[in-house]
Short mmCIF file of C-alpha atoms in Angstrom, two decimals:
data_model
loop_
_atom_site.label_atom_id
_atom_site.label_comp_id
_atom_site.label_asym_id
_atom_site.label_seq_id
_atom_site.Cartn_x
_atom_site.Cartn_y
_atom_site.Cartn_z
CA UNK A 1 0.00 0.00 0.00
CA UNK A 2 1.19 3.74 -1.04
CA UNK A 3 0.39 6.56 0.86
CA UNK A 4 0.04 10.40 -0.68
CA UNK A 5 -0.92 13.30 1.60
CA UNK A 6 -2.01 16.35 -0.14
CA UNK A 7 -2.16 19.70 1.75
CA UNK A 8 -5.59 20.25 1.16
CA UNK A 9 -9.23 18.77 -0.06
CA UNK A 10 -8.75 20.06 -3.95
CA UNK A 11 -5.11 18.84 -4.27
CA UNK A 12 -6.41 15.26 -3.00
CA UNK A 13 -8.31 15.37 -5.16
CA UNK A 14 -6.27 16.32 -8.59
CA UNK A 15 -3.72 13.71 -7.04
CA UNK A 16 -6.13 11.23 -7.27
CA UNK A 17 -7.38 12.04 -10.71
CA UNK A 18 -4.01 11.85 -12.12
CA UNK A 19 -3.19 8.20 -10.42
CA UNK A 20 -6.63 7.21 -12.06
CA UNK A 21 -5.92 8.54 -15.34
CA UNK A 22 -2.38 7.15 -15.46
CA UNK A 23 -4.27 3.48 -15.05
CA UNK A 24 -7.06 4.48 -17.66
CA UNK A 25 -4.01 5.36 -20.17
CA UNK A 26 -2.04 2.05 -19.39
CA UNK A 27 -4.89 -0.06 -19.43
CA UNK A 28 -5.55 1.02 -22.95
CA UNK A 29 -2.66 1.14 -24.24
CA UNK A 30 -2.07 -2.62 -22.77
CA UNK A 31 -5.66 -4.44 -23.45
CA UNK A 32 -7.41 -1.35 -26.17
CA UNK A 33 -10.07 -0.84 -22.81
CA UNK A 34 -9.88 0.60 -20.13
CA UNK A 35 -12.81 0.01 -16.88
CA UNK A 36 -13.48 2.00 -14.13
CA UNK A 37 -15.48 1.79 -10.85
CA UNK A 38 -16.32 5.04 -8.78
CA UNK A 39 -17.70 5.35 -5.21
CA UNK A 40 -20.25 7.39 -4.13
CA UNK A 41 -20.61 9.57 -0.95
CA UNK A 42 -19.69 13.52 -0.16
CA UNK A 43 -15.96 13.07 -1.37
CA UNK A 44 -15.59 12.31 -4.84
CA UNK A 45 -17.21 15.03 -6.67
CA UNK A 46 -14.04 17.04 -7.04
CA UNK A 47 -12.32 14.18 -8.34
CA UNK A 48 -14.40 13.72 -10.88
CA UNK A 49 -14.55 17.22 -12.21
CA UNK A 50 -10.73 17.08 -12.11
CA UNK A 51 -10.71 14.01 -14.39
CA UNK A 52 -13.14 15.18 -16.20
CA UNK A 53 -10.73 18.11 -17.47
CA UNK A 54 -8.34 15.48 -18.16
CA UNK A 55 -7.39 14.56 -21.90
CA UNK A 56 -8.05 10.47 -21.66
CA UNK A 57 -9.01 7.42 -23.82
CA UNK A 58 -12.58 8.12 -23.00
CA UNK A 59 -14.54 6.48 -25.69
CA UNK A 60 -12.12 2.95 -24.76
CA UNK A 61 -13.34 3.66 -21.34
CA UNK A 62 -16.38 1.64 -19.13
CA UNK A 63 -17.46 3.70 -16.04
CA UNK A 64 -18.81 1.82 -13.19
CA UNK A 65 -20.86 2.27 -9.93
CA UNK A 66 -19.17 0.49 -6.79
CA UNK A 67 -22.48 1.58 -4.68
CA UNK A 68 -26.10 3.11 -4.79
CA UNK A 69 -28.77 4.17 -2.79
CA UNK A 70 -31.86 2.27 -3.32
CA UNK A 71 -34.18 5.16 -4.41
CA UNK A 72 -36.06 6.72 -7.25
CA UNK A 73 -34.71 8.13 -10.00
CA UNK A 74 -33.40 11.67 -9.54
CA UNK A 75 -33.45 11.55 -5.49
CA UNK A 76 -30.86 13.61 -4.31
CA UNK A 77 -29.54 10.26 -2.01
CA UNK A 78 -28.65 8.70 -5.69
CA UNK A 79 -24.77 8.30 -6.44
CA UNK A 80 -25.20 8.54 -10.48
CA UNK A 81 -25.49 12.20 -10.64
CA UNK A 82 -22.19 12.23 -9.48
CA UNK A 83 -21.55 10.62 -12.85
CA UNK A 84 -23.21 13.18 -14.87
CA UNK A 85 -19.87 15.43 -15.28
CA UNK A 86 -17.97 12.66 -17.31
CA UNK A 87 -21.05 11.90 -19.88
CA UNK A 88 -20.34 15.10 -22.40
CA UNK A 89 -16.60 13.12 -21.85
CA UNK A 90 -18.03 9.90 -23.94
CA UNK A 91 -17.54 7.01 -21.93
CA UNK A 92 -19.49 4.14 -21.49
CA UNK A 93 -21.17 4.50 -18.28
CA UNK A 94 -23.27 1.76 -16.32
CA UNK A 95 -25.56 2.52 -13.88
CA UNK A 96 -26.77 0.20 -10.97
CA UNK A 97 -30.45 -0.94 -11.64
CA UNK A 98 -32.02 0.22 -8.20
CA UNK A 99 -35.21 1.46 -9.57
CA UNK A 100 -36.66 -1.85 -10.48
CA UNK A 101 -39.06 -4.39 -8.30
CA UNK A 102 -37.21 -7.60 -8.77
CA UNK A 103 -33.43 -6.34 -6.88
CA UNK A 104 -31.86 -9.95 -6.65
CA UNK A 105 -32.39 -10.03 -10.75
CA UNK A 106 -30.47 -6.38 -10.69
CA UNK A 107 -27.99 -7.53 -8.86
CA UNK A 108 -27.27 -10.43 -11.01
CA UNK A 109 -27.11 -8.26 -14.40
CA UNK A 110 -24.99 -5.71 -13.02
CA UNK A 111 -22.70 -8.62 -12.02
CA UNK A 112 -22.95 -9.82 -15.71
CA UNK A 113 -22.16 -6.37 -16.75
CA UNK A 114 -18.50 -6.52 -14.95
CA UNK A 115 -15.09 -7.55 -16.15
CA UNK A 116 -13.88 -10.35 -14.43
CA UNK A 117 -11.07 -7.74 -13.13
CA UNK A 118 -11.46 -4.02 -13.04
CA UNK A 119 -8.83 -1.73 -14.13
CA UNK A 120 -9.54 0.75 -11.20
CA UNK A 121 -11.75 0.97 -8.22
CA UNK A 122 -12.26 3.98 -6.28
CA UNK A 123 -13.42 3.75 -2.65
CA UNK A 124 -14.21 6.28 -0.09
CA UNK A 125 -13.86 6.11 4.05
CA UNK A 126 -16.79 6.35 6.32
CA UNK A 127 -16.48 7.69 9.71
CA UNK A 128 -17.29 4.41 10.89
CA UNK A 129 -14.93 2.65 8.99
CA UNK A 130 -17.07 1.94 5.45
CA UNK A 131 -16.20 1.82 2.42
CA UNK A 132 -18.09 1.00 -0.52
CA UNK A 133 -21.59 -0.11 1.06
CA UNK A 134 -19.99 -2.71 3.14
CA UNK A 135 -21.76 -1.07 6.66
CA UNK A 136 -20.07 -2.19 9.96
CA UNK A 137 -21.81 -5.47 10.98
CA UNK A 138 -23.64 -5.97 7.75
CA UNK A 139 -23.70 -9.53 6.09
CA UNK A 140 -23.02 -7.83 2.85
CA UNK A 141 -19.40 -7.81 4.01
CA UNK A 142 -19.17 -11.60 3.39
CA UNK A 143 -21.18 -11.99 0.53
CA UNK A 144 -20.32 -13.65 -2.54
CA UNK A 145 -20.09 -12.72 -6.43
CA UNK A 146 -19.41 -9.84 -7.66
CA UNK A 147 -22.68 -7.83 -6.49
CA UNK A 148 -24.71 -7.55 -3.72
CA UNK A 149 -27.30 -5.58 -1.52
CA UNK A 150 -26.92 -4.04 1.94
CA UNK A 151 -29.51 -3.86 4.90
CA UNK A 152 -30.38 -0.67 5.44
CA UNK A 153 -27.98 1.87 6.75
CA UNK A 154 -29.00 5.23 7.29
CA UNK A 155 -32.33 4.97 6.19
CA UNK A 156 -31.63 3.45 2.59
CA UNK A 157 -30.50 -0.17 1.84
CA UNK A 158 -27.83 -0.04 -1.08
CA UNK A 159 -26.67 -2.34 -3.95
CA UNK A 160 -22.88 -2.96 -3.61
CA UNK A 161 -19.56 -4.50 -5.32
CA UNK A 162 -18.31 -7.07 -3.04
CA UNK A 163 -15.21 -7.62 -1.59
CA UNK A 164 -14.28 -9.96 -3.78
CA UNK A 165 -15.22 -7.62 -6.76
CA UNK A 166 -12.68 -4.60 -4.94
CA UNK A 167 -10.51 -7.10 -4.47
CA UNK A 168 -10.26 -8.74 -8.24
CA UNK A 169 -9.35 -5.01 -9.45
CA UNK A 170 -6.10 -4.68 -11.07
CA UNK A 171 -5.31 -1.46 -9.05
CA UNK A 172 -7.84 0.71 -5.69
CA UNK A 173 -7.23 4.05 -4.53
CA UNK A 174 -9.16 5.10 -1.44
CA UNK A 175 -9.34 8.87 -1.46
CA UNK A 176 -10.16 10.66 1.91
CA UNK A 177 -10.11 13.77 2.83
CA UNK A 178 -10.94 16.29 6.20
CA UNK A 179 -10.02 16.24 9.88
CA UNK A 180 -13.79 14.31 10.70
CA UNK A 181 -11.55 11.49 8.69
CA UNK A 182 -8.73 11.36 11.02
CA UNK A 183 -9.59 9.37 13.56
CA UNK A 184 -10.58 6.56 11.17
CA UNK A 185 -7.84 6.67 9.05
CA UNK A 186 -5.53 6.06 11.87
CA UNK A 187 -7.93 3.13 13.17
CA UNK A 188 -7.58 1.94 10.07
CA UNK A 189 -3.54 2.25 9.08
CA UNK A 190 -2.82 1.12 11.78
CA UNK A 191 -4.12 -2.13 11.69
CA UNK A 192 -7.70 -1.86 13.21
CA UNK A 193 -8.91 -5.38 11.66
CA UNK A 194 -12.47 -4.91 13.07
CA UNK A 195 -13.10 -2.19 10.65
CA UNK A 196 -15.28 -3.24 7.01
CA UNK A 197 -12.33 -0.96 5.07
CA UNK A 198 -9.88 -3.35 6.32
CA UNK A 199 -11.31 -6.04 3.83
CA UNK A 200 -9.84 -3.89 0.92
CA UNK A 201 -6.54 -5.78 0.02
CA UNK A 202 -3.57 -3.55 0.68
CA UNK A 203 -1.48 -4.65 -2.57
CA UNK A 204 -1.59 -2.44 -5.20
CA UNK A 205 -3.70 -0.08 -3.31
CA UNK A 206 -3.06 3.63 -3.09
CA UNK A 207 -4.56 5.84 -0.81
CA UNK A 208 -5.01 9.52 -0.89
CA UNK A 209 -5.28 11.77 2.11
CA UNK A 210 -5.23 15.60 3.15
CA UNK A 211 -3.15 16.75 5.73
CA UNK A 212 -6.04 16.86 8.02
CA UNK A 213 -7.15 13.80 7.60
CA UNK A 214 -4.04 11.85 7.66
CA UNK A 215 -3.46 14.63 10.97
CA UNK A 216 -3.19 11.26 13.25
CA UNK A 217 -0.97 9.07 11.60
CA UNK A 218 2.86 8.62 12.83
CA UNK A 219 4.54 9.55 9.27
CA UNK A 220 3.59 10.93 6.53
CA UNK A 221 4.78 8.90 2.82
CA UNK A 222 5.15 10.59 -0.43
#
């Protein structure tokens, strides 16, 4: 595992852009495609927007969901508006079925949908110690294939890549950012197995941090 620390919440998050689109390039320049998974949550929005200014393989490029809300189209909870700044971009974006009646069915076509290895996944960091939808104590932590669903967790249950999907992915960066972040991060690097991040494999993982929120650790890695 690699840590960066940024000095602040926007340089995060053009760090992180530019580790994603250095994967995006390789992978098509190794295997002509290139696919993509991205988080949802409060944090990645300015990541996005920063790789969205970037000059990439777009139209070789698949764009995942790692999680969604279970709600109605256009609810503010959703995670694919996030998406909306990379469409006039051109790639290929999937969306997590969460609209429809029959879930288990959803889950099993988005499954379908995925490469048997991802190029990149992007994660976030609850204060609790989530990431993805994998909520502390939830079954969905263990579950198998590719896709799953959550119980509920702050009033919405949500349809989630599984560990073993994260895991499969050539390459994760966790990007997390503000002091509210600290406490968990250190929980976390330093070895808090209890927590559901800790299931994220630490090989070729990066993770991304601001100086407040990696404000607890012992050292700080460049």
């Amino acid at each position: 595992m690699d840590i960066a620390i940024a000095p602040d919440p926007p340089a995060a998050a053009q760090e992180t852009a530019g580790w994603v689109a250095r994967q995006l390039r390789n992978a098509v320049s190794r295997r002509g495609e290139a696919t993509v998974a991205f988080s949802g949550g409060s944090t990645p929005a300015l990541m996005l927007a920063a790789l969205a200014e970037l000059d990439l393989p777009w139209e070789s490029t698949r764009v995942f969901q790692v999680d969604e809300r279970i709600a109605p189209d256009g609810d503010p909870d959703r995670n694919a508006t996030l998406l909306d700044v990379l469409r006039p971009c051109g790639p290929s974006i999937e969306l997590m079925s969460v609209t429809t009646k029959d879930l288990e069915a959803a889950v099993m076509q988005y499954a379908a949908l995925l490469p048997d290895k991802l190029d990149v996944v992007h994660l976030g960091l609850g204060d609790d110690g989530h990431t993805a939808s994998w909520p502390p104590g939830d079954s969905v932590i263990d579950a198998t294939g590719k896709v799953a669903l959550s119980g509920e967790y702050k009033g919405r249950r949500r349809m989630t890549l599984t560990v073993e999907a994260v895991n499969a992915a050539r390459h994760r960066v966790v990007l997390a950012t503000g002091g509210a972040k600290a406490p968990i991060v250190e929980r976390w690097l330093l070895d808090d197995h209890g927590l559901p991040v800790d299931r994220v494999g630490r090989a070729n993982t990066v993770v991304v941090l601001d100086s407040a929120a990696a404000a607890r650790l012992p050292y700080q890695a460049r």
